[in-house]
CSV table of N, CA and C in Angstrom, one decimal:
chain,number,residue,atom,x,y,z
W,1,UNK,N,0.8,-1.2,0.0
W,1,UNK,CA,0.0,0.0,0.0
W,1,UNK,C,0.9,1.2,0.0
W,2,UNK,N,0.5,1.6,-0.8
W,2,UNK,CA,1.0,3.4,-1.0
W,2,UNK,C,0.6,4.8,0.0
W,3,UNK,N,2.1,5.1,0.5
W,3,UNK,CA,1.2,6.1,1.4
W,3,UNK,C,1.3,7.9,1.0
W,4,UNK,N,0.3,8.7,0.7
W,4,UNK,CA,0.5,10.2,0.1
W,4,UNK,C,1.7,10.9,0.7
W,5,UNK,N,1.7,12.0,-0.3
W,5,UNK,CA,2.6,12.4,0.1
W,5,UNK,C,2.4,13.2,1.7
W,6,UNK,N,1.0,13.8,0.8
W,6,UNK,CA,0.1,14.6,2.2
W,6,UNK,C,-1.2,14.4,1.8
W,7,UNK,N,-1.8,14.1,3.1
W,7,UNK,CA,-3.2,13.4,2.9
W,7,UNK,C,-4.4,14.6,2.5
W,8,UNK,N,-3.5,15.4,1.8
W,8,UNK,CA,-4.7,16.0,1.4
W,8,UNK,C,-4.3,16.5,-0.4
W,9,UNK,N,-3.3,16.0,-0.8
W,9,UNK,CA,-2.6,16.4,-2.3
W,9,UNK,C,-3.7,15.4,-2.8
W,10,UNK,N,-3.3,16.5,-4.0
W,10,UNK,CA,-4.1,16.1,-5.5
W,10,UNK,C,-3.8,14.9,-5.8
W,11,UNK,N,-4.7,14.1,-6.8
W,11,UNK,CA,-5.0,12.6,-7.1
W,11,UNK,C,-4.6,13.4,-8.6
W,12,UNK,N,-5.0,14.5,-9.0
W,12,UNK,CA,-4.4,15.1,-10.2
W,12,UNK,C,-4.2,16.3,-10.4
W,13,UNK,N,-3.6,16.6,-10.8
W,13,UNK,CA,-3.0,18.3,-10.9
W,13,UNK,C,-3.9,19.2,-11.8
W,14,UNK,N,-5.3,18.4,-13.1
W,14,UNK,CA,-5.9,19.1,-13.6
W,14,UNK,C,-7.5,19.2,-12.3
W,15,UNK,N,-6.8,19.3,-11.1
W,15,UNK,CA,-7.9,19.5,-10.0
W,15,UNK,C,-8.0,20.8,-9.7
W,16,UNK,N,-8.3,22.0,-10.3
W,16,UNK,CA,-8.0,23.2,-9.9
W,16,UNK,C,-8.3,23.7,-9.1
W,17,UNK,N,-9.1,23.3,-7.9
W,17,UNK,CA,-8.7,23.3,-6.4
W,17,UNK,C,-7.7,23.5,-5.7
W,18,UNK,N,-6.8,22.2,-6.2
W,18,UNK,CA,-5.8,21.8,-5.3
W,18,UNK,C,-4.6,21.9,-6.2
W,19,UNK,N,-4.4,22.2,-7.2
W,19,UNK,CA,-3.2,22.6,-8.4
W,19,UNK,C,-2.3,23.7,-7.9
W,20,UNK,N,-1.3,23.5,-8.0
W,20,UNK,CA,0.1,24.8,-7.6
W,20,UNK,C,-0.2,25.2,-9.0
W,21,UNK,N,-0.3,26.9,-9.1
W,21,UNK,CA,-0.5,27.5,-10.1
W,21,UNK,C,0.9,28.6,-9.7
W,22,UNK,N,1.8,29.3,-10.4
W,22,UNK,CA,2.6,30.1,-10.0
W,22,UNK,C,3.0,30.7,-11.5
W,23,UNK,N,3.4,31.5,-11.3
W,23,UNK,CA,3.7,32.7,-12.9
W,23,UNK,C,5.4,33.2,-12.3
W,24,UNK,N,6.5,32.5,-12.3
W,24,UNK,CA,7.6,32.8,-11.5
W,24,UNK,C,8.1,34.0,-12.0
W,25,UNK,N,7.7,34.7,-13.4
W,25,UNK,CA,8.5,36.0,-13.7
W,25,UNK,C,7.5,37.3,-13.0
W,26,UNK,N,6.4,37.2,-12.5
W,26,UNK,CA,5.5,38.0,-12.1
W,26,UNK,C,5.7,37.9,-10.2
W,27,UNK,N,5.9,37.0,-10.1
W,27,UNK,CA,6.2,36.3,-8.9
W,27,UNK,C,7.2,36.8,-8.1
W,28,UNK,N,8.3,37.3,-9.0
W,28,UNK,CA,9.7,37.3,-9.0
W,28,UNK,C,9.6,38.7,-9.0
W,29,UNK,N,8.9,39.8,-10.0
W,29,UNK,CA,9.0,41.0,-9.9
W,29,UNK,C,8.2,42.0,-8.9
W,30,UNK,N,7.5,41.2,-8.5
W,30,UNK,CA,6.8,41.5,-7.3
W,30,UNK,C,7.1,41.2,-6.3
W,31,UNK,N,8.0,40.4,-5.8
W,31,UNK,CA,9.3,40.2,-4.3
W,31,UNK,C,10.1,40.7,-4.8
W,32,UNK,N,10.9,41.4,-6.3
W,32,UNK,CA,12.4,42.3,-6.3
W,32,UNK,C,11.9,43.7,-6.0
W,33,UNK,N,11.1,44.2,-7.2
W,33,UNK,CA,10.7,45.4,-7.3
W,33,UNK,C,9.7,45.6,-6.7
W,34,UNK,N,8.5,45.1,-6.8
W,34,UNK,CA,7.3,45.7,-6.3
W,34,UNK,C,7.3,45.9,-4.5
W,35,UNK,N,7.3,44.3,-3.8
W,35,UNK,CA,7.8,44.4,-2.6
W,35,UNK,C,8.4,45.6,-1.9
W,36,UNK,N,10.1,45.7,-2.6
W,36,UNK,CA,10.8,46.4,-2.3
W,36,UNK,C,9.9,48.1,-1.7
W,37,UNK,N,9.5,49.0,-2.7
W,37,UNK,CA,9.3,49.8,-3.2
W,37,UNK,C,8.0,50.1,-1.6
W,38,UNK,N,7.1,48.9,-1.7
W,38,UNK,CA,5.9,48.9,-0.4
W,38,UNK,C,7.0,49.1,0.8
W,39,UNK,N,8.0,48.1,1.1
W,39,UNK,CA,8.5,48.0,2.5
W,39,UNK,C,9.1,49.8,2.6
W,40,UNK,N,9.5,50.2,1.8
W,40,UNK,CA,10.4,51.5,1.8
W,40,UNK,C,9.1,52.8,2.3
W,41,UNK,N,8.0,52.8,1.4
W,41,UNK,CA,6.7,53.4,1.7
W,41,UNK,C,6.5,52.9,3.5
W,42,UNK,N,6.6,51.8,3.5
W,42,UNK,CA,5.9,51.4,5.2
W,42,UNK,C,7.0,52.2,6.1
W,43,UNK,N,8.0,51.8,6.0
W,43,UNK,CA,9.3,52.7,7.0
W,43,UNK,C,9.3,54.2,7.2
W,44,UNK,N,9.2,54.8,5.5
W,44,UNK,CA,8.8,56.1,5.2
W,44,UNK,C,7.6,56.6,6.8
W,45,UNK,N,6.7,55.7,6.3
W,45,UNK,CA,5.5,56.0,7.3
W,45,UNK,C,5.7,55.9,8.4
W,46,UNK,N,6.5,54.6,9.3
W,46,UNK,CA,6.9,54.4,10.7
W,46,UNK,C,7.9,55.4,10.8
W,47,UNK,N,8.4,56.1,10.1
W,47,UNK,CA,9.4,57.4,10.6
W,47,UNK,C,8.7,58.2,10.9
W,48,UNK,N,7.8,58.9,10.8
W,48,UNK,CA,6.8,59.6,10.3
W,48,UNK,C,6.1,59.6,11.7
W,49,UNK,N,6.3,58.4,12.2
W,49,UNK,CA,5.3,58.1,13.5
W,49,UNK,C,6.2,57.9,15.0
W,50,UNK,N,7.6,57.5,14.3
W,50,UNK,CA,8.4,57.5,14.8
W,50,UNK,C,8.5,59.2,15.7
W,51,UNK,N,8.9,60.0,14.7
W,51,UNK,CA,9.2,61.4,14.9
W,51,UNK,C,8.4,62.1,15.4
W,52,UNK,N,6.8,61.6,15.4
W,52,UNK,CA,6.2,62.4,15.8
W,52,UNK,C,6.2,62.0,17.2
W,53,UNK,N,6.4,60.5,17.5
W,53,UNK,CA,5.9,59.8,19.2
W,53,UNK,C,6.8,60.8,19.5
W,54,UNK,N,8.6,60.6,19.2
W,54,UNK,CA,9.7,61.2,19.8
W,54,UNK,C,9.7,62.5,20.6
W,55,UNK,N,8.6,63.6,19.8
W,55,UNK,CA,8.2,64.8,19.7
W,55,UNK,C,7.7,65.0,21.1
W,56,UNK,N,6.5,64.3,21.2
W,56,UNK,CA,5.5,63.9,22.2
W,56,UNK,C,6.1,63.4,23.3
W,57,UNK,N,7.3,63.0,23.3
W,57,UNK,CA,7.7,62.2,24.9
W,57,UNK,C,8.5,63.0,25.8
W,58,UNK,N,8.8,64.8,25.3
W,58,UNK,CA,9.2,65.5,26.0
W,58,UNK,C,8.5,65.9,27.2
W,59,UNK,N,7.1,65.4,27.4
W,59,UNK,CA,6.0,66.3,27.2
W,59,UNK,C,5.5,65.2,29.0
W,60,UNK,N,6.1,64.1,28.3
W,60,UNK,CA,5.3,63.2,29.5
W,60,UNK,C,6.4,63.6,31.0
W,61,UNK,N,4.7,63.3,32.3
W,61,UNK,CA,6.1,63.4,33.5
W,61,UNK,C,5.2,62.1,34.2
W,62,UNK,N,6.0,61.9,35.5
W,62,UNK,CA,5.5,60.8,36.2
W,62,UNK,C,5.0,59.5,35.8
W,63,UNK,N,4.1,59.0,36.1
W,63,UNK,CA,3.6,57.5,35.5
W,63,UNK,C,3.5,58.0,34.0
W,64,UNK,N,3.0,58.7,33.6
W,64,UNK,CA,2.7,59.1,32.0
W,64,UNK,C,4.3,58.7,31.7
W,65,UNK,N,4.9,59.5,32.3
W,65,UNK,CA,6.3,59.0,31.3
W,65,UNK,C,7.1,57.7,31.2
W,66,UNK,N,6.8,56.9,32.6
W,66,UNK,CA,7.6,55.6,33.0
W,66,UNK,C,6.1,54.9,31.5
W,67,UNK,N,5.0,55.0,31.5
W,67,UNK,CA,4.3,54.1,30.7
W,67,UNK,C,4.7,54.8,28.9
W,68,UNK,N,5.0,56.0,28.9
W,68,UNK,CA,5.6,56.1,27.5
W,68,UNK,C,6.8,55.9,27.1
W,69,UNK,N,7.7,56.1,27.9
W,69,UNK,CA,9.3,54.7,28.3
W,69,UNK,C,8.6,53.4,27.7
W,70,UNK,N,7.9,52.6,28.7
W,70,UNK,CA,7.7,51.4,28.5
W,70,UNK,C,7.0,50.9,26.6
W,71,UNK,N,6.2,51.9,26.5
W,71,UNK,CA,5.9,51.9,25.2
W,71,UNK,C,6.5,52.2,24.3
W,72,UNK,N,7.6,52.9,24.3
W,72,UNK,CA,8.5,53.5,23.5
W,72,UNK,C,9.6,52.0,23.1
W,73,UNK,N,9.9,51.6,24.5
W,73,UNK,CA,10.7,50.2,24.3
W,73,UNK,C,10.0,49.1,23.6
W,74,UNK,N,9.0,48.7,23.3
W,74,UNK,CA,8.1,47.7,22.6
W,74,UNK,C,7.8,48.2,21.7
W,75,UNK,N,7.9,49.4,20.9
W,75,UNK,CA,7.7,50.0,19.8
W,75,UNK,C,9.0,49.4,19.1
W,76,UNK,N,10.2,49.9,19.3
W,76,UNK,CA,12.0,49.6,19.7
W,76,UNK,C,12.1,48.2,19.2
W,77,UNK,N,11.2,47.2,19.8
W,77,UNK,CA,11.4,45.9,19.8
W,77,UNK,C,10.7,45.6,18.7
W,78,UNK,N,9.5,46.2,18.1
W,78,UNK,CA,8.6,45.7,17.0
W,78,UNK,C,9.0,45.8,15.5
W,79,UNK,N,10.2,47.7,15.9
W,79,UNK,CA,10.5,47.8,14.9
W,79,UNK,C,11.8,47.5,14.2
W,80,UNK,N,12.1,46.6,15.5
W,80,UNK,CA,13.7,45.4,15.4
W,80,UNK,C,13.1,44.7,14.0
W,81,UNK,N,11.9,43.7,14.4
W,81,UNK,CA,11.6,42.7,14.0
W,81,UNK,C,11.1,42.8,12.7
W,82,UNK,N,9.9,43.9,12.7
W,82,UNK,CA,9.8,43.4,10.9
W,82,UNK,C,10.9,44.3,10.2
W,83,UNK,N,11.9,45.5,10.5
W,83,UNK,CA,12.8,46.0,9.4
W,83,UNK,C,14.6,45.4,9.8
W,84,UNK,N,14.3,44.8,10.6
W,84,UNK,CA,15.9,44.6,10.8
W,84,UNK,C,16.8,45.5,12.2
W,85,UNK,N,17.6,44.9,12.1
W,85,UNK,CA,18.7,46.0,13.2
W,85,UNK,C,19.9,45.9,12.2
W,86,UNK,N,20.4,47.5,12.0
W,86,UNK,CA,21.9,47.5,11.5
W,86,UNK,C,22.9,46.9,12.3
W,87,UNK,N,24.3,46.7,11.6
W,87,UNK,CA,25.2,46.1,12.6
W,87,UNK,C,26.1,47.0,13.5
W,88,UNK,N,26.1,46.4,14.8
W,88,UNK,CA,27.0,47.4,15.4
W,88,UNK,C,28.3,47.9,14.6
W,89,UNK,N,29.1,46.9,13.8
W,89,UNK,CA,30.1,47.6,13.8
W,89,UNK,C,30.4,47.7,12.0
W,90,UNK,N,29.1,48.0,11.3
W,90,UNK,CA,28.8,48.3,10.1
W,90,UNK,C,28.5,47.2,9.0
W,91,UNK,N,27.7,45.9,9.5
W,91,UNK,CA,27.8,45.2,8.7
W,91,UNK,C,26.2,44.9,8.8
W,92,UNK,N,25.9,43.9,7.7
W,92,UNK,CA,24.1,44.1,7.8
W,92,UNK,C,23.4,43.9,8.8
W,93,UNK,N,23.7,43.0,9.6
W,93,UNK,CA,22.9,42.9,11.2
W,93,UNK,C,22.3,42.2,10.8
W,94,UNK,N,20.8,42.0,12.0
W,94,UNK,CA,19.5,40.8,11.8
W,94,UNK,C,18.6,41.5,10.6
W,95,UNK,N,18.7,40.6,9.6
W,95,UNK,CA,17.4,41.1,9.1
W,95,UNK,C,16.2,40.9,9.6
W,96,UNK,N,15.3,41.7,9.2
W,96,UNK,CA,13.8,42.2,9.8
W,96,UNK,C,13.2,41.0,9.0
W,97,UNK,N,11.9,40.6,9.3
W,97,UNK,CA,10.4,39.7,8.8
W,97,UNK,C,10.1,40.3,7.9
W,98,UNK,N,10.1,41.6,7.1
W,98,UNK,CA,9.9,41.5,5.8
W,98,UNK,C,10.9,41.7,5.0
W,99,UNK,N,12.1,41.9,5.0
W,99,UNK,CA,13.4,41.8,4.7
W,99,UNK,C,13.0,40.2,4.1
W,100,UNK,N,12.8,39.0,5.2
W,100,UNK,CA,13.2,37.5,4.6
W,100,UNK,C,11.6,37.4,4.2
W,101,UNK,N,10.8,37.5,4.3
W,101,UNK,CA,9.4,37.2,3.3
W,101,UNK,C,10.1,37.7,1.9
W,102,UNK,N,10.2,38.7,1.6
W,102,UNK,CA,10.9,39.0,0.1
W,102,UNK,C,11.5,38.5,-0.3
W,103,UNK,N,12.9,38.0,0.5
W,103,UNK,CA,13.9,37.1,0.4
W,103,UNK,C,13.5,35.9,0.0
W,104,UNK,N,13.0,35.3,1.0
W,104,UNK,CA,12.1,33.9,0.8
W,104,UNK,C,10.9,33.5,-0.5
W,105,UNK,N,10.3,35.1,-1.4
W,105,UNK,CA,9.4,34.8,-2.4
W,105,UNK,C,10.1,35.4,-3.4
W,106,UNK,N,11.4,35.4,-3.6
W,106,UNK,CA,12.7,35.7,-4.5
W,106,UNK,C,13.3,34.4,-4.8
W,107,UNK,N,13.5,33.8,-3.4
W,107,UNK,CA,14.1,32.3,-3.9
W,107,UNK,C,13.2,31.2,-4.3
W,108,UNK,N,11.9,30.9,-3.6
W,108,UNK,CA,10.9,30.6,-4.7
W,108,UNK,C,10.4,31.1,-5.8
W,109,UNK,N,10.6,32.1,-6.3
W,109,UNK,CA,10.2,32.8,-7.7
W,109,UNK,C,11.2,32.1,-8.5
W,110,UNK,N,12.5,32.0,-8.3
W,110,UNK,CA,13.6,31.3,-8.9
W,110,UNK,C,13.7,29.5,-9.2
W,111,UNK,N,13.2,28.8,-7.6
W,111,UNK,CA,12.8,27.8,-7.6
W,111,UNK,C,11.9,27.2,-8.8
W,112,UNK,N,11.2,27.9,-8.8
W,112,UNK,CA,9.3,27.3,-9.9
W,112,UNK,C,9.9,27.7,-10.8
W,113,UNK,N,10.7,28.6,-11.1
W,113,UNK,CA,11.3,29.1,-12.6
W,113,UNK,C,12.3,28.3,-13.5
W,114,UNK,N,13.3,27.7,-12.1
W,114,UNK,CA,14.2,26.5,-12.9
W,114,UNK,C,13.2,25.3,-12.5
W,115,UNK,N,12.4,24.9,-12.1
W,115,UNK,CA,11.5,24.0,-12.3
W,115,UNK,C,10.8,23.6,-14.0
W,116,UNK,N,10.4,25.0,-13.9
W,116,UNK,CA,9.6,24.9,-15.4
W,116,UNK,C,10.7,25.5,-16.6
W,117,UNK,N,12.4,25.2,-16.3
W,117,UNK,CA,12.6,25.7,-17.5
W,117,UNK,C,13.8,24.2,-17.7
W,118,UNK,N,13.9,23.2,-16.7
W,118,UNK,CA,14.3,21.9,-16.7
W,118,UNK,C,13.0,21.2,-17.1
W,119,UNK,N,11.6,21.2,-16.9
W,119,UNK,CA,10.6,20.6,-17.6
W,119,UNK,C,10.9,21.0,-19.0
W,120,UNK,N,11.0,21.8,-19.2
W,120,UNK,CA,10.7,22.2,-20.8
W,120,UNK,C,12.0,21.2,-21.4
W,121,UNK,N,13.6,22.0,-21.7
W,121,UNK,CA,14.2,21.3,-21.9
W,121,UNK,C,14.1,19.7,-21.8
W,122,UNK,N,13.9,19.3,-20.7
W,122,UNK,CA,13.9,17.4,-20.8
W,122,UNK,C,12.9,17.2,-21.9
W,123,UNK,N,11.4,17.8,-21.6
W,123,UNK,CA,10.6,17.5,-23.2
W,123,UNK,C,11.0,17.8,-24.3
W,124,UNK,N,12.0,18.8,-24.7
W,124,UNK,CA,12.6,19.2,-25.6
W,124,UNK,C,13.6,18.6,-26.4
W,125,UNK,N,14.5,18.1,-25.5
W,125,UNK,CA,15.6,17.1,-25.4
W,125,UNK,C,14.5,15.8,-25.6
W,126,UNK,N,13.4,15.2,-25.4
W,126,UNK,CA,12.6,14.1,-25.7
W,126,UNK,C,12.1,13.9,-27.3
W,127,UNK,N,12.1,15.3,-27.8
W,127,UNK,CA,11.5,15.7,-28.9
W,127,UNK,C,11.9,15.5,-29.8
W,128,UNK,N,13.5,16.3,-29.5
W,128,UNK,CA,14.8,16.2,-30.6
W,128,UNK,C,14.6,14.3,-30.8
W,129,UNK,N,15.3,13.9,-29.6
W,129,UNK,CA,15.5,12.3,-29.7
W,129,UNK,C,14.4,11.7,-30.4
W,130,UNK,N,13.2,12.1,-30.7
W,130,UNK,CA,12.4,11.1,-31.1
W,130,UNK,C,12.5,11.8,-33.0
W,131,UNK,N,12.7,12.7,-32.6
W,131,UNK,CA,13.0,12.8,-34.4
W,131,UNK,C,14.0,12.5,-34.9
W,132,UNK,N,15.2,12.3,-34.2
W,132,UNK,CA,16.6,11.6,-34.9
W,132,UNK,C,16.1,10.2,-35.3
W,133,UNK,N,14.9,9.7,-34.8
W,133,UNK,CA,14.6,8.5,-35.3
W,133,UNK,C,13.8,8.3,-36.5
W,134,UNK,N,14.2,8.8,-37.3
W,134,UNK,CA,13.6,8.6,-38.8
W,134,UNK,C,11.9,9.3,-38.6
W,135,UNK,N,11.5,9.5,-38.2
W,135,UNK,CA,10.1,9.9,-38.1
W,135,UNK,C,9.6,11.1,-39.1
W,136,UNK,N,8.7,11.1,-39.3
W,136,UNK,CA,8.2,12.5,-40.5
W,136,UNK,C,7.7,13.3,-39.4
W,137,UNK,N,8.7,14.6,-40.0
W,137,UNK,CA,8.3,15.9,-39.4
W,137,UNK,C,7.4,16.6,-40.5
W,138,UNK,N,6.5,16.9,-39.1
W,138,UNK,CA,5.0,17.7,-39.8
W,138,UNK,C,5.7,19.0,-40.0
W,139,UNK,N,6.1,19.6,-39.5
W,139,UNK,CA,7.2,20.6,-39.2
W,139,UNK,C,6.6,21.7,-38.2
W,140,UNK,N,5.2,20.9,-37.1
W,140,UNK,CA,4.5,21.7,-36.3
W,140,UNK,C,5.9,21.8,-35.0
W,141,UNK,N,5.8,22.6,-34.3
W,141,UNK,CA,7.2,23.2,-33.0
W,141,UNK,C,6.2,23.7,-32.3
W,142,UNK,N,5.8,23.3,-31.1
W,142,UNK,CA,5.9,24.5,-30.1
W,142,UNK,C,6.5,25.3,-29.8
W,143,UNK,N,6.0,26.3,-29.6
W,143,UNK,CA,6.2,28.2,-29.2
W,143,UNK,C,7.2,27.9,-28.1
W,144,UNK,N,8.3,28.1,-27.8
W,144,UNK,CA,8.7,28.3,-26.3
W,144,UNK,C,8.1,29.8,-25.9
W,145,UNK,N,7.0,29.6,-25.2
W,145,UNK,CA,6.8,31.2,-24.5
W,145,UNK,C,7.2,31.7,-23.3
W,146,UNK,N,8.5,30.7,-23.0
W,146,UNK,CA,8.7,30.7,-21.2
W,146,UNK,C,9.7,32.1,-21.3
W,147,UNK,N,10.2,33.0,-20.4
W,147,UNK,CA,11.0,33.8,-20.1
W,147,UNK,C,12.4,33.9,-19.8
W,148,UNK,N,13.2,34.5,-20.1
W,148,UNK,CA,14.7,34.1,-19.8
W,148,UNK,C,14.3,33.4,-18.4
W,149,UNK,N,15.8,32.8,-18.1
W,149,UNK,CA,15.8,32.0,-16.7
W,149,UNK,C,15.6,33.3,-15.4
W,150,UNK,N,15.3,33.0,-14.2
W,150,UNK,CA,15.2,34.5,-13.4
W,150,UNK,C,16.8,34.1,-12.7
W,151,UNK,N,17.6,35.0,-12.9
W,151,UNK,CA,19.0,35.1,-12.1
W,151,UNK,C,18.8,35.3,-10.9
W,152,UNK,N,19.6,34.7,-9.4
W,152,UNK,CA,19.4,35.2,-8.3
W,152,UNK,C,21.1,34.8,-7.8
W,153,UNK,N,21.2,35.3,-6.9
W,153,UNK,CA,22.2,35.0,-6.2
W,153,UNK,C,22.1,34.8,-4.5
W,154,UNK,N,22.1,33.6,-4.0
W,154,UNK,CA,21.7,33.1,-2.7
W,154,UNK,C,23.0,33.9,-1.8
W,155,UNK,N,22.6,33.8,-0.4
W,155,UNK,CA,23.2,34.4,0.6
W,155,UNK,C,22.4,35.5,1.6
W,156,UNK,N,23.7,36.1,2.1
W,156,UNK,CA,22.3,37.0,3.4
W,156,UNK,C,21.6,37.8,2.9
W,157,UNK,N,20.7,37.9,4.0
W,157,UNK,CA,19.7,39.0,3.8
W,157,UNK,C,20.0,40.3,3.5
C-alpha cells in the first residue's frame, strides 16, 4: 500500500482546487521590485510616527512618562523585528520579517522558474531524440513562451 505524500494532495494536478498555479516572472517581480518599493513606503510612514511619538515624549512626567518609556521600548522591539537592526560595527545585522518574506518569495520565484525551465528542456531534449529517429516531421514546434531564466544569487539578507 502506497502512502501520500500529504493526505490532502491532489490525485491530479488538472484538479484546480488543489493545483500549484505560479507565474515565476510575475512572482519574481513583485518580491524584487514591487515588494521592495511597499517595504520603503511602510518605513517612510513608521518614521513619520516615529518622529512624531519622539516629539511627544518631551511632554510626559510621572507615571505618563515611566508608561511612555515602557511603550516606546516595545515599539523599539517591533520595529527590530519586521525591518531589521543595523550592525554594530557596520555590517548588515538581523534582518527584519519583511526583509526575509521578500527574500524567501525571491528564492521561490527562482525555484518554480528553474523547475519549469528543466521541464521544458527534458521535453525538448525528448523531442529532438524522437525525431533523430527517422520519423516525419509535420514541421509543427511549439512556441517556447517561457522567459529568460530569473537570475538570483543566494546568501544574506
Amino acid at each position: 500500500m502506497t502512502v501520500p505524500f500529504a493526505p490532502d494532495a491532489p490525485t491530479s494536478y488538472e484538479d484546480a482546487a488543489k493545483a500549484i498555479w505560479v507565474m515565476p516572472g510575475i512572482m519574481h517581480y513583485n518580491a524584487h521590485v514591487s515588494m521592495k518599493a511597499e517595504i520603503e513606503a511602510i518605513v517612510e510612514c513608521w518614521n513619520v510616527i516615529a518622529d512624531t511619538w519622539n516629539g511627544l515624549k518631551l511632554s510626559w512626567v510621572g507615571e505618563s512618562a515611566a508608561a511612555a518609556d515602557a511603550f516606546n521600548e516595545r515599539l523599539d522591539r517591533v520595529q527590530a523585528e519586521l525591518f531589521g537592526e543595523p550592525g554594530s560595527d557596520g555590517t548588515d545585522g538581523k534582518p527584519g520579517i519583511f526583509g526575509l518574506i521578500r527574500v524567501v518569495a525571491i528564492q521561490a520565484a527562482s525555484n518554480y522558474d528553474n523547475a519549469e525551465h528543466s521541464v521544458y528542456h527534458m521535453f525538448d531534449s525528448l523531442r529532438e531524440a524522437l525525431e533523430s529517429t527517422g520519423q516525419a516531421d509535420d514541421g509543427k514546434r511549439p512556441e517556447n513562451s517561457l522567459y529568460n531564466p530569473i537570475q538570483i544569487t543566494y546568501g544574506d539578507v
